[in-house]
Short mmCIF file of C-alpha atoms and ligand atoms in Angstrom, two decimals:
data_model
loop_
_atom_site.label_atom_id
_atom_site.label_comp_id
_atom_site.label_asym_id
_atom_site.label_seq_id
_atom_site.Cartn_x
_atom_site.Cartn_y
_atom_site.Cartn_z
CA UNK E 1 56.61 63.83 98.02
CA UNK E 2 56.85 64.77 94.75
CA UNK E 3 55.09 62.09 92.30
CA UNK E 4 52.76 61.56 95.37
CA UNK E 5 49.16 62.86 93.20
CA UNK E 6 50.91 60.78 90.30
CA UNK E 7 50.81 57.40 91.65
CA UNK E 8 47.11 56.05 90.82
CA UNK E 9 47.25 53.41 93.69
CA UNK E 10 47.73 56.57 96.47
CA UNK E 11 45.14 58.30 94.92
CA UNK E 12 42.67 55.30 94.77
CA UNK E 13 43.98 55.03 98.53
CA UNK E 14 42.54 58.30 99.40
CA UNK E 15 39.92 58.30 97.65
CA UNK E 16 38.55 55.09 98.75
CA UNK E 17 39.20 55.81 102.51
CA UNK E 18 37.31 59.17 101.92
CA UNK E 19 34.10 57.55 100.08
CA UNK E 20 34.59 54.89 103.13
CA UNK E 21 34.16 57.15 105.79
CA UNK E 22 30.89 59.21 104.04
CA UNK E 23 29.17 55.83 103.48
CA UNK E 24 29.64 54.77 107.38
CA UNK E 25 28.15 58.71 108.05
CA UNK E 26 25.75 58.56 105.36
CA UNK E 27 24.69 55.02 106.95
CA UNK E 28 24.28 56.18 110.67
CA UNK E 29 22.24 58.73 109.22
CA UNK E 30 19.73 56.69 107.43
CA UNK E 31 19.77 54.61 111.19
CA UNK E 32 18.72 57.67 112.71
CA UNK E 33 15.66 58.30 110.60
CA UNK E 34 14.46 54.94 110.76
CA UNK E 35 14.29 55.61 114.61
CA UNK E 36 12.73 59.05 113.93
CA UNK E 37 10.44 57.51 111.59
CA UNK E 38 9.65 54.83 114.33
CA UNK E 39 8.98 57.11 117.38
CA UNK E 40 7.11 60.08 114.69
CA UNK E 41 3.69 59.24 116.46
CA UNK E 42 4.89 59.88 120.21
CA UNK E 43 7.13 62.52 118.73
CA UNK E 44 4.33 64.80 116.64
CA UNK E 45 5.02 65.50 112.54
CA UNK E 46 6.54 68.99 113.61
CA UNK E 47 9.33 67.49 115.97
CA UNK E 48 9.94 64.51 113.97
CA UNK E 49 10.73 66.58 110.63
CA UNK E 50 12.56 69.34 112.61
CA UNK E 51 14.79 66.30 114.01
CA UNK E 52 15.01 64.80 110.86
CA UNK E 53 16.37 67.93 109.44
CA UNK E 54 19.22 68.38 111.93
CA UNK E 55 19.78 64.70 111.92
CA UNK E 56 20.83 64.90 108.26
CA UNK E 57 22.66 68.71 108.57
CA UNK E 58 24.36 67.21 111.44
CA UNK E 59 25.24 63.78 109.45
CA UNK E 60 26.51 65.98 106.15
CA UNK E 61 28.76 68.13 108.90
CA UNK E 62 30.53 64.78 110.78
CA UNK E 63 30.77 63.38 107.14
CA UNK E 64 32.60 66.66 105.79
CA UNK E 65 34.91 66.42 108.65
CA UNK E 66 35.98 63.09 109.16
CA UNK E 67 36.03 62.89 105.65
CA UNK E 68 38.66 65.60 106.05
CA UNK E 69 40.29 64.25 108.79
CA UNK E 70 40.68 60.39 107.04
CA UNK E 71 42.15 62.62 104.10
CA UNK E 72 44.80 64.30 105.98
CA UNK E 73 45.87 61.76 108.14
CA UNK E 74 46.17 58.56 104.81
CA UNK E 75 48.17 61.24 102.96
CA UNK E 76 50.89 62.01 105.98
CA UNK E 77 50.80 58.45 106.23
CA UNK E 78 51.22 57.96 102.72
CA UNK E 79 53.99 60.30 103.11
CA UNK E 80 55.73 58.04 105.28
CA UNK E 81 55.16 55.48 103.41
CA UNK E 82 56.34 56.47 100.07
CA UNK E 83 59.38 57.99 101.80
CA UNK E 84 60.36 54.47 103.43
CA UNK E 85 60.24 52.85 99.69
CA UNK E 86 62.97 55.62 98.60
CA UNK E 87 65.04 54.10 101.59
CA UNK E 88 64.08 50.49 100.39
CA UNK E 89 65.04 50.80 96.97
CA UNK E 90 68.49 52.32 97.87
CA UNK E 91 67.78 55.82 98.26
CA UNK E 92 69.12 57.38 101.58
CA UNK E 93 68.45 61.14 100.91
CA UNK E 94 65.50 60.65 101.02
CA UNK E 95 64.14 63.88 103.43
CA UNK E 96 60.07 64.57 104.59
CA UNK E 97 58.96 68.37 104.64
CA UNK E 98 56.87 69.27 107.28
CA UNK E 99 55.82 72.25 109.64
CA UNK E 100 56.20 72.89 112.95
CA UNK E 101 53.19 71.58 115.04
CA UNK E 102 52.58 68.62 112.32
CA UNK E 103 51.07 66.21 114.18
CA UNK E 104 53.14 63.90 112.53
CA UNK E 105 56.53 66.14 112.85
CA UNK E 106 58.21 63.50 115.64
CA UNK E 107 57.28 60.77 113.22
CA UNK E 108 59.04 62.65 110.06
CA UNK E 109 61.90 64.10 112.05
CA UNK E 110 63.15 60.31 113.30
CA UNK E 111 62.18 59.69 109.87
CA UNK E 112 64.86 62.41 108.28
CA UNK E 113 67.49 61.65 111.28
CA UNK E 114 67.50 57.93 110.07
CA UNK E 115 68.21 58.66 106.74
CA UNK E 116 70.88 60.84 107.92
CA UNK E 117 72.12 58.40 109.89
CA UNK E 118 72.25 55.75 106.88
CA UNK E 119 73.88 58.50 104.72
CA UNK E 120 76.55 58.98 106.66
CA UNK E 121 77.32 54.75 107.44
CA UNK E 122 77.00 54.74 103.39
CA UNK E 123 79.51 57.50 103.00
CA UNK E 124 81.83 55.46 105.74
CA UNK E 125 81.50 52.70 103.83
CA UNK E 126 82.43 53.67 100.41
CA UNK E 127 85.00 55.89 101.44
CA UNK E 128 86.59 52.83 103.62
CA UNK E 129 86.50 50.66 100.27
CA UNK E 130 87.84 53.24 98.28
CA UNK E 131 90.94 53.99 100.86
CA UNK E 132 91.57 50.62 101.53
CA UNK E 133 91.60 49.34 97.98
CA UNK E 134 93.84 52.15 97.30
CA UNK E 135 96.12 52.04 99.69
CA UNK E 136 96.35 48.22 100.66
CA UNK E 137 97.79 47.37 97.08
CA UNK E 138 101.33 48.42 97.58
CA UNK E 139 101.94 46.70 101.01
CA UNK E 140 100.07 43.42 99.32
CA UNK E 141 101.87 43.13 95.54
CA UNK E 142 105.10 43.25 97.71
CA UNK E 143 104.14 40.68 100.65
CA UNK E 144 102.70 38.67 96.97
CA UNK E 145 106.23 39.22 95.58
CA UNK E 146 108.08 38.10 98.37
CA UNK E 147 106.37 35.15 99.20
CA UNK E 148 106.37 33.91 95.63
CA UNK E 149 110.33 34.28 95.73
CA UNK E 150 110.51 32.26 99.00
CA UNK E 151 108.01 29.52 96.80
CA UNK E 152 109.76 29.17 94.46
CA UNK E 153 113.02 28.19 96.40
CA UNK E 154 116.52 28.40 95.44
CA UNK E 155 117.32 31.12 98.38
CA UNK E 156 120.15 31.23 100.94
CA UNK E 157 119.00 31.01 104.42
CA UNK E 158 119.85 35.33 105.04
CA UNK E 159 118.10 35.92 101.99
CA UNK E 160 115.33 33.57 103.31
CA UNK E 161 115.25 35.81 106.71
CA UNK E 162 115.38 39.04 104.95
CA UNK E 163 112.19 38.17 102.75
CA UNK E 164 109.95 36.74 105.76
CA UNK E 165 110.96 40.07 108.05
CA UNK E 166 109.91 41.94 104.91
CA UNK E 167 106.73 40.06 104.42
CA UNK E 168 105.91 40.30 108.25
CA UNK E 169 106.77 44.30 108.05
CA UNK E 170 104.34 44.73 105.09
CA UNK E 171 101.86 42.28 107.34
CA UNK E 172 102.18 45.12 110.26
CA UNK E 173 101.79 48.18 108.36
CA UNK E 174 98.82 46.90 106.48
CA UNK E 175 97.14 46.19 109.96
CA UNK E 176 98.18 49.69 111.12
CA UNK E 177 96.59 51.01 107.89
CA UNK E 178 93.31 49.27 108.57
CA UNK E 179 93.14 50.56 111.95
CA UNK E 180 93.99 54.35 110.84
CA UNK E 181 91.59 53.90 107.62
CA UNK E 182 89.10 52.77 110.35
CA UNK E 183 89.57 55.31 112.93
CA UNK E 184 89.24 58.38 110.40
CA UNK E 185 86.23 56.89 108.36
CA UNK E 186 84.80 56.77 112.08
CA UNK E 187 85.63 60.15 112.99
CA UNK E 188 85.21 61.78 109.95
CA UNK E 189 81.21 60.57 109.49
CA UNK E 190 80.79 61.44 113.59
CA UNK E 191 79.38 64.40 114.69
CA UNK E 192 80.20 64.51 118.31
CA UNK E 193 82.90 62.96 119.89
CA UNK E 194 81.38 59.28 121.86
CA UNK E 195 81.23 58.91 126.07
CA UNK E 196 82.51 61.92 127.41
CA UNK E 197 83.80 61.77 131.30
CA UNK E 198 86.11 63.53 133.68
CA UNK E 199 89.66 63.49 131.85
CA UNK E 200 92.64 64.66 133.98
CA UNK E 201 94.56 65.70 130.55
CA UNK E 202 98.45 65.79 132.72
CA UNK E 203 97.90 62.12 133.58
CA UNK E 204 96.57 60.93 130.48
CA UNK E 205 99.58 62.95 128.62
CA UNK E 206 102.41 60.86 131.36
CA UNK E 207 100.43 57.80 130.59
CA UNK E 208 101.02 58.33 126.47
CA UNK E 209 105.04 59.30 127.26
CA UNK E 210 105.41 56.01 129.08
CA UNK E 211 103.34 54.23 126.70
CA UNK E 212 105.79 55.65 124.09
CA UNK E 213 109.58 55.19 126.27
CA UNK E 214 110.36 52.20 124.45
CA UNK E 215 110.78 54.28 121.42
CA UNK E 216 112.18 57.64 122.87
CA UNK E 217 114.69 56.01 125.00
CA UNK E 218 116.30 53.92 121.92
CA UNK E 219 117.26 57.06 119.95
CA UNK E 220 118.12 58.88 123.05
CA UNK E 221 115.96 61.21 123.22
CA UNK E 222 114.92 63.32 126.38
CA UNK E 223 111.55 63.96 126.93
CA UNK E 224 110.76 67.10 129.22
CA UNK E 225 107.55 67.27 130.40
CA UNK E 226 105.42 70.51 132.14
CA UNK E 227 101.77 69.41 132.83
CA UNK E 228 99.56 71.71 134.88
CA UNK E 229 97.14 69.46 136.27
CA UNK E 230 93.91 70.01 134.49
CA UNK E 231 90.77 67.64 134.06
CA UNK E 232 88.23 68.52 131.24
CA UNK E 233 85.03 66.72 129.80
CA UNK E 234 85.82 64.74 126.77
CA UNK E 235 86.06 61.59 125.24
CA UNK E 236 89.92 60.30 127.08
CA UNK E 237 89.69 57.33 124.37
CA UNK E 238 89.98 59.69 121.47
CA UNK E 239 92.09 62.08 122.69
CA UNK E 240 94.55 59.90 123.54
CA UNK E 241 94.84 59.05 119.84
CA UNK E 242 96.28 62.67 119.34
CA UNK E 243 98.51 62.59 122.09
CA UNK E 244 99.84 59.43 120.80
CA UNK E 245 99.90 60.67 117.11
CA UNK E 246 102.03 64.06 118.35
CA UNK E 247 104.34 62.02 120.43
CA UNK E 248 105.03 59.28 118.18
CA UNK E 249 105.67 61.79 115.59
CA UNK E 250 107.97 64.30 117.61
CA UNK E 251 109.98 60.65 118.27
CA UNK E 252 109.81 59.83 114.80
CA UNK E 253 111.00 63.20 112.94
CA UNK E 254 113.78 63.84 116.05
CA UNK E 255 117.56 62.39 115.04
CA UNK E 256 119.42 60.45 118.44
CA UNK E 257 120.27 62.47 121.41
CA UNK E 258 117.49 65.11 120.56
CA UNK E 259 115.03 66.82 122.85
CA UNK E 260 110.97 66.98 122.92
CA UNK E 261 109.06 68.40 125.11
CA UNK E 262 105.61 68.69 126.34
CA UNK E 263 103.33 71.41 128.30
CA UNK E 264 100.00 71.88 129.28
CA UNK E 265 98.74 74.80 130.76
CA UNK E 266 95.24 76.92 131.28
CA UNK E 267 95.02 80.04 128.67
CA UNK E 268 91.62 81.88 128.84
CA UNK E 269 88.98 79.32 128.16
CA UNK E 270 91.12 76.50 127.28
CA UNK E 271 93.50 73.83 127.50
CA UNK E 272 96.85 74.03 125.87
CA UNK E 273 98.60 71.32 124.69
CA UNK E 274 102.34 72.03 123.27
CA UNK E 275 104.25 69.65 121.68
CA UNK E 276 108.03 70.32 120.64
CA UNK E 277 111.00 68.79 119.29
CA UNK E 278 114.24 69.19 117.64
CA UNK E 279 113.48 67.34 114.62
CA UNK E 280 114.24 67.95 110.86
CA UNK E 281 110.74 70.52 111.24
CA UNK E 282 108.58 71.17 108.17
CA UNK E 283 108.77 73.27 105.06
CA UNK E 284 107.06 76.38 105.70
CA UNK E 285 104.40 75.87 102.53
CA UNK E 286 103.97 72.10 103.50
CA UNK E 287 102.46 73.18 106.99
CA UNK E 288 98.86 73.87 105.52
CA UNK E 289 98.66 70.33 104.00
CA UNK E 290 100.34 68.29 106.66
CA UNK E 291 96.66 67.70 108.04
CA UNK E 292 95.52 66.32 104.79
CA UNK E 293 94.90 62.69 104.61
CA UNK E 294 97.70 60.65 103.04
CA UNK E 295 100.13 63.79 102.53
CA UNK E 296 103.45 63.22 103.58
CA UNK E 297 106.33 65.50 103.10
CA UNK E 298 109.07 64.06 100.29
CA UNK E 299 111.62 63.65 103.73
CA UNK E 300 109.03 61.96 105.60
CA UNK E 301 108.87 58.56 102.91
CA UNK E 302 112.18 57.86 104.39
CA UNK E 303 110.16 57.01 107.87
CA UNK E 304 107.07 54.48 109.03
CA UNK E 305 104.05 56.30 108.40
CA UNK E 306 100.65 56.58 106.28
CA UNK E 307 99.96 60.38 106.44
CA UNK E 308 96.65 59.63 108.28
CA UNK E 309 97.83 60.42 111.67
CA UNK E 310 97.27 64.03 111.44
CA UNK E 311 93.67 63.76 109.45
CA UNK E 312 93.04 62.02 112.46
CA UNK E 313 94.07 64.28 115.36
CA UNK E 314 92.44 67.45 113.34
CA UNK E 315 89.22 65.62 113.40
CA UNK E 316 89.17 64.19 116.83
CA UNK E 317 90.23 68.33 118.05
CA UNK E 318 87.31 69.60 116.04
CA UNK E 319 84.73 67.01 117.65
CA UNK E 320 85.71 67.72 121.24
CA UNK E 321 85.65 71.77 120.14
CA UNK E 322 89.09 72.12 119.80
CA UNK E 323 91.80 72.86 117.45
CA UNK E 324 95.23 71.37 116.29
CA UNK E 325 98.16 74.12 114.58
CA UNK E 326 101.65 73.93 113.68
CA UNK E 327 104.59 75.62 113.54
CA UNK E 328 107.94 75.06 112.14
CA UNK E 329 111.32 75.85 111.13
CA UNK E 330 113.42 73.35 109.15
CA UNK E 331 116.18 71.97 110.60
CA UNK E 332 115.22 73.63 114.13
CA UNK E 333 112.31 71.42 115.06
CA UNK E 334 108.04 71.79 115.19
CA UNK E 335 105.54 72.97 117.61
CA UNK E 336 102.09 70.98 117.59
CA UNK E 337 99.78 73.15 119.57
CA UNK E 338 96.42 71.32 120.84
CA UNK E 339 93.61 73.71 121.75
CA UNK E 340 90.57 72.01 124.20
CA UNK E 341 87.91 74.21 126.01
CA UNK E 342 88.02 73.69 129.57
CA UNK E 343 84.59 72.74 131.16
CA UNK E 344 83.03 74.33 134.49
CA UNK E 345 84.16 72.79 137.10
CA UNK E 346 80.40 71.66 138.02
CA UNK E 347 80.61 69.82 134.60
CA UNK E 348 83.70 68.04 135.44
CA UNK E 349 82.48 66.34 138.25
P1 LIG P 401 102.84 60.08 109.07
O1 LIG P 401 103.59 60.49 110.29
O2 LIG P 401 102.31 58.71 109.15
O3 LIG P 401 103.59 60.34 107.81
P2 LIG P 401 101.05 62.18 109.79
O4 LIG P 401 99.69 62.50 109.27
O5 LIG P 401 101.19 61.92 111.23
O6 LIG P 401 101.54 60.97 108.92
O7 LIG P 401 102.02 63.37 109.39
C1 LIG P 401 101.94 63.91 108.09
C2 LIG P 401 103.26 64.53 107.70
O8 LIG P 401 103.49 65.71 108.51
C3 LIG P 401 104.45 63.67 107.97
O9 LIG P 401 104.64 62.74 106.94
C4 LIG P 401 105.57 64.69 108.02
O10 LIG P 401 105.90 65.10 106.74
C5 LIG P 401 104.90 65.85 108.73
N1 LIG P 401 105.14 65.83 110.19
C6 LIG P 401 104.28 65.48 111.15
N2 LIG P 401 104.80 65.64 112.38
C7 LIG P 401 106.05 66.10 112.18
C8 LIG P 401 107.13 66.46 113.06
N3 LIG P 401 107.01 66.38 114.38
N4 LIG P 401 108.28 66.90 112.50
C9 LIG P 401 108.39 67.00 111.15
N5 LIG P 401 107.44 66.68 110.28
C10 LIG P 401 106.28 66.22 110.77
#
């Protein structure tokens, strides 16, 4: 609101409205003494200038008052108004002040959530175009390299084949980095997680390892599972992005023949997920960043991957009131731990 008083058009506004109303007061109370004036024989001088009087005291006092009124209610208007311009022209921060028990404090509170709301699609936006643009340029200059190789001819038919499966692999992982760019500009700019519904967690977890056997069973690897069966409230959509994220991983960082395996049990107040394996494990001082977007240890570049998959699950565990942690000792594996509080059971159901 500040810059309201300077604008000459809102002050001409409130002015105007406010000389507006006095003139319709001042008008009904000329009417009235007409009709005094009128009945002042039937009525006798005394009456007729003691009504008179009050007519006009009362006129001056409705005048004050709607006057008052008229001025309050243009200028939270105005308010409003002058606020949705900011938004028009670009601005989404824009924010109303008010007090509690403003009559208009509904209007200005929907008013501050949409801005809000518009901040954060803004901030989802820009930090999608930023990412992408970033990220997508490797994975494109080398499907643009390739394909200008196989245009301009001259290849044997393997080196033909090797190119295109290149081309097509670049093709993939840019699609898997538009969908993980997605999901975390979506997660990161949400506040709560989306639908949440009964989710038996030890079904959802079998569901993700047999999902995942085409993988695990290629390298060899045995997959040991210990699910207490638990249901909590969440969003099973969202969650299942972590439990794919921790499996896939565990397969990715384990070597042939190795072992991962996977519990869930009640502690206290919450569901706990474990996640093991026998994998190549993690530096001790890498451990803090491993949950940073894009960080991925020097090893890891040997392997598929983006480094968003763990921005991700940390996100998606701190919208459903969780936490994600993990523990590690090269060469003899890592522990993701999963953290959800468990709902009443009247909530479940
Ligand atoms: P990505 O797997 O695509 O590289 P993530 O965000 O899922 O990205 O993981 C970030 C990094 O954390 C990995 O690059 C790797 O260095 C490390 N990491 C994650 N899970 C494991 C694991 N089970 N064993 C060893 N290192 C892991």
């Amino acid at each position: 609101m500040k810059g309201f008083w300077k604008s000459s058009k809102n002050k001409f506004i409130l002015m105007g409205t406010a000389l507006f109303s006095f003139l319709i007061l001042l008008g009904f109370a000329v009417l009235s003494l007409v009709i005094l004036y009128i009945l002042k024989n039937k009525l006798g001088v005394s009456l007729y200038s003691l009504a008179s009087i009050v007519v006009l005291i009362l006129a001056l006092i409705l005048s004050v008052v709607i006057t008052i009124i008229v001025f309050v209610a243009v200028r939270k208007a105005q308010k409003l108004i002058f606020g949705l311009s900011r938004v028009a022209a670009g601005d989404y921060s824009a924010k109303i002040t008010y007090r509690r028990g403003d009559v208009f404090a509904r209007v200005y509170k929907n008013f501050n959530k949409m801005t809000d709301e518009l901040c954060s699609v803004k901030s989802m936006r820009d930090d999608f175009v930023h990412t992408f643009s970033h990220e997508i340029k490797t994975p494109l200059f080398s499907i643009q390299g390739f394909a200008n190789l196989l245009l301009e001819g001259g290849l044997s038919e393997e080196e033909e084949q090797k190119f295109l499966k290149i081309i097509s692999d670049e093709a993939g992982r840019l699609g898997t980095l538009a969908d993980s760019i997605l999901l975390l500009s979506k997660v990161e700019n949400q506040q709560v997680l989306g639908e949440k519904a009964p989710l038996k967690l030890d079904c959802e977890i079998t569901d993700c390892i047999i999902v995942l056997e085409r993988q695990w069973d290629s390298k060899h690897i045995e997959i040991d599972s210990d699910l207490e069966p638990i249901t909590i409230n969440s969003d099973g959509a969202m969650l299942r992005q972590v439990w794919i994220n921790l499996l896939s991983n565990a397969i990715k960082f384990t070597p042939e023949g190795g072992k991962i395996s996977v519990s869930l049990k009640r502690e206290k107040d919450n569901a706990v997920i474990c996640v093991r394996d026998t994998g190549c494990g993690i530096p001790k001082e890498d451990i803090p960043k491993i949950f940073d977007r894009y960080y991925r240890s020097p090893d890891a570049k040997l392997t598929e991957g983006n480094g968003l998959g763990l921005a991700i699950c940390k996100r998606i565990c701190t919208l459903a009131g969780g936490s994600i942690s993990a523990e590690s000792e090269p060469g003899n594996g890592s522990t993701f731990t999963v953290e959800l509080p468990l709902v009443e059971e009247d909530d479940a159901f």
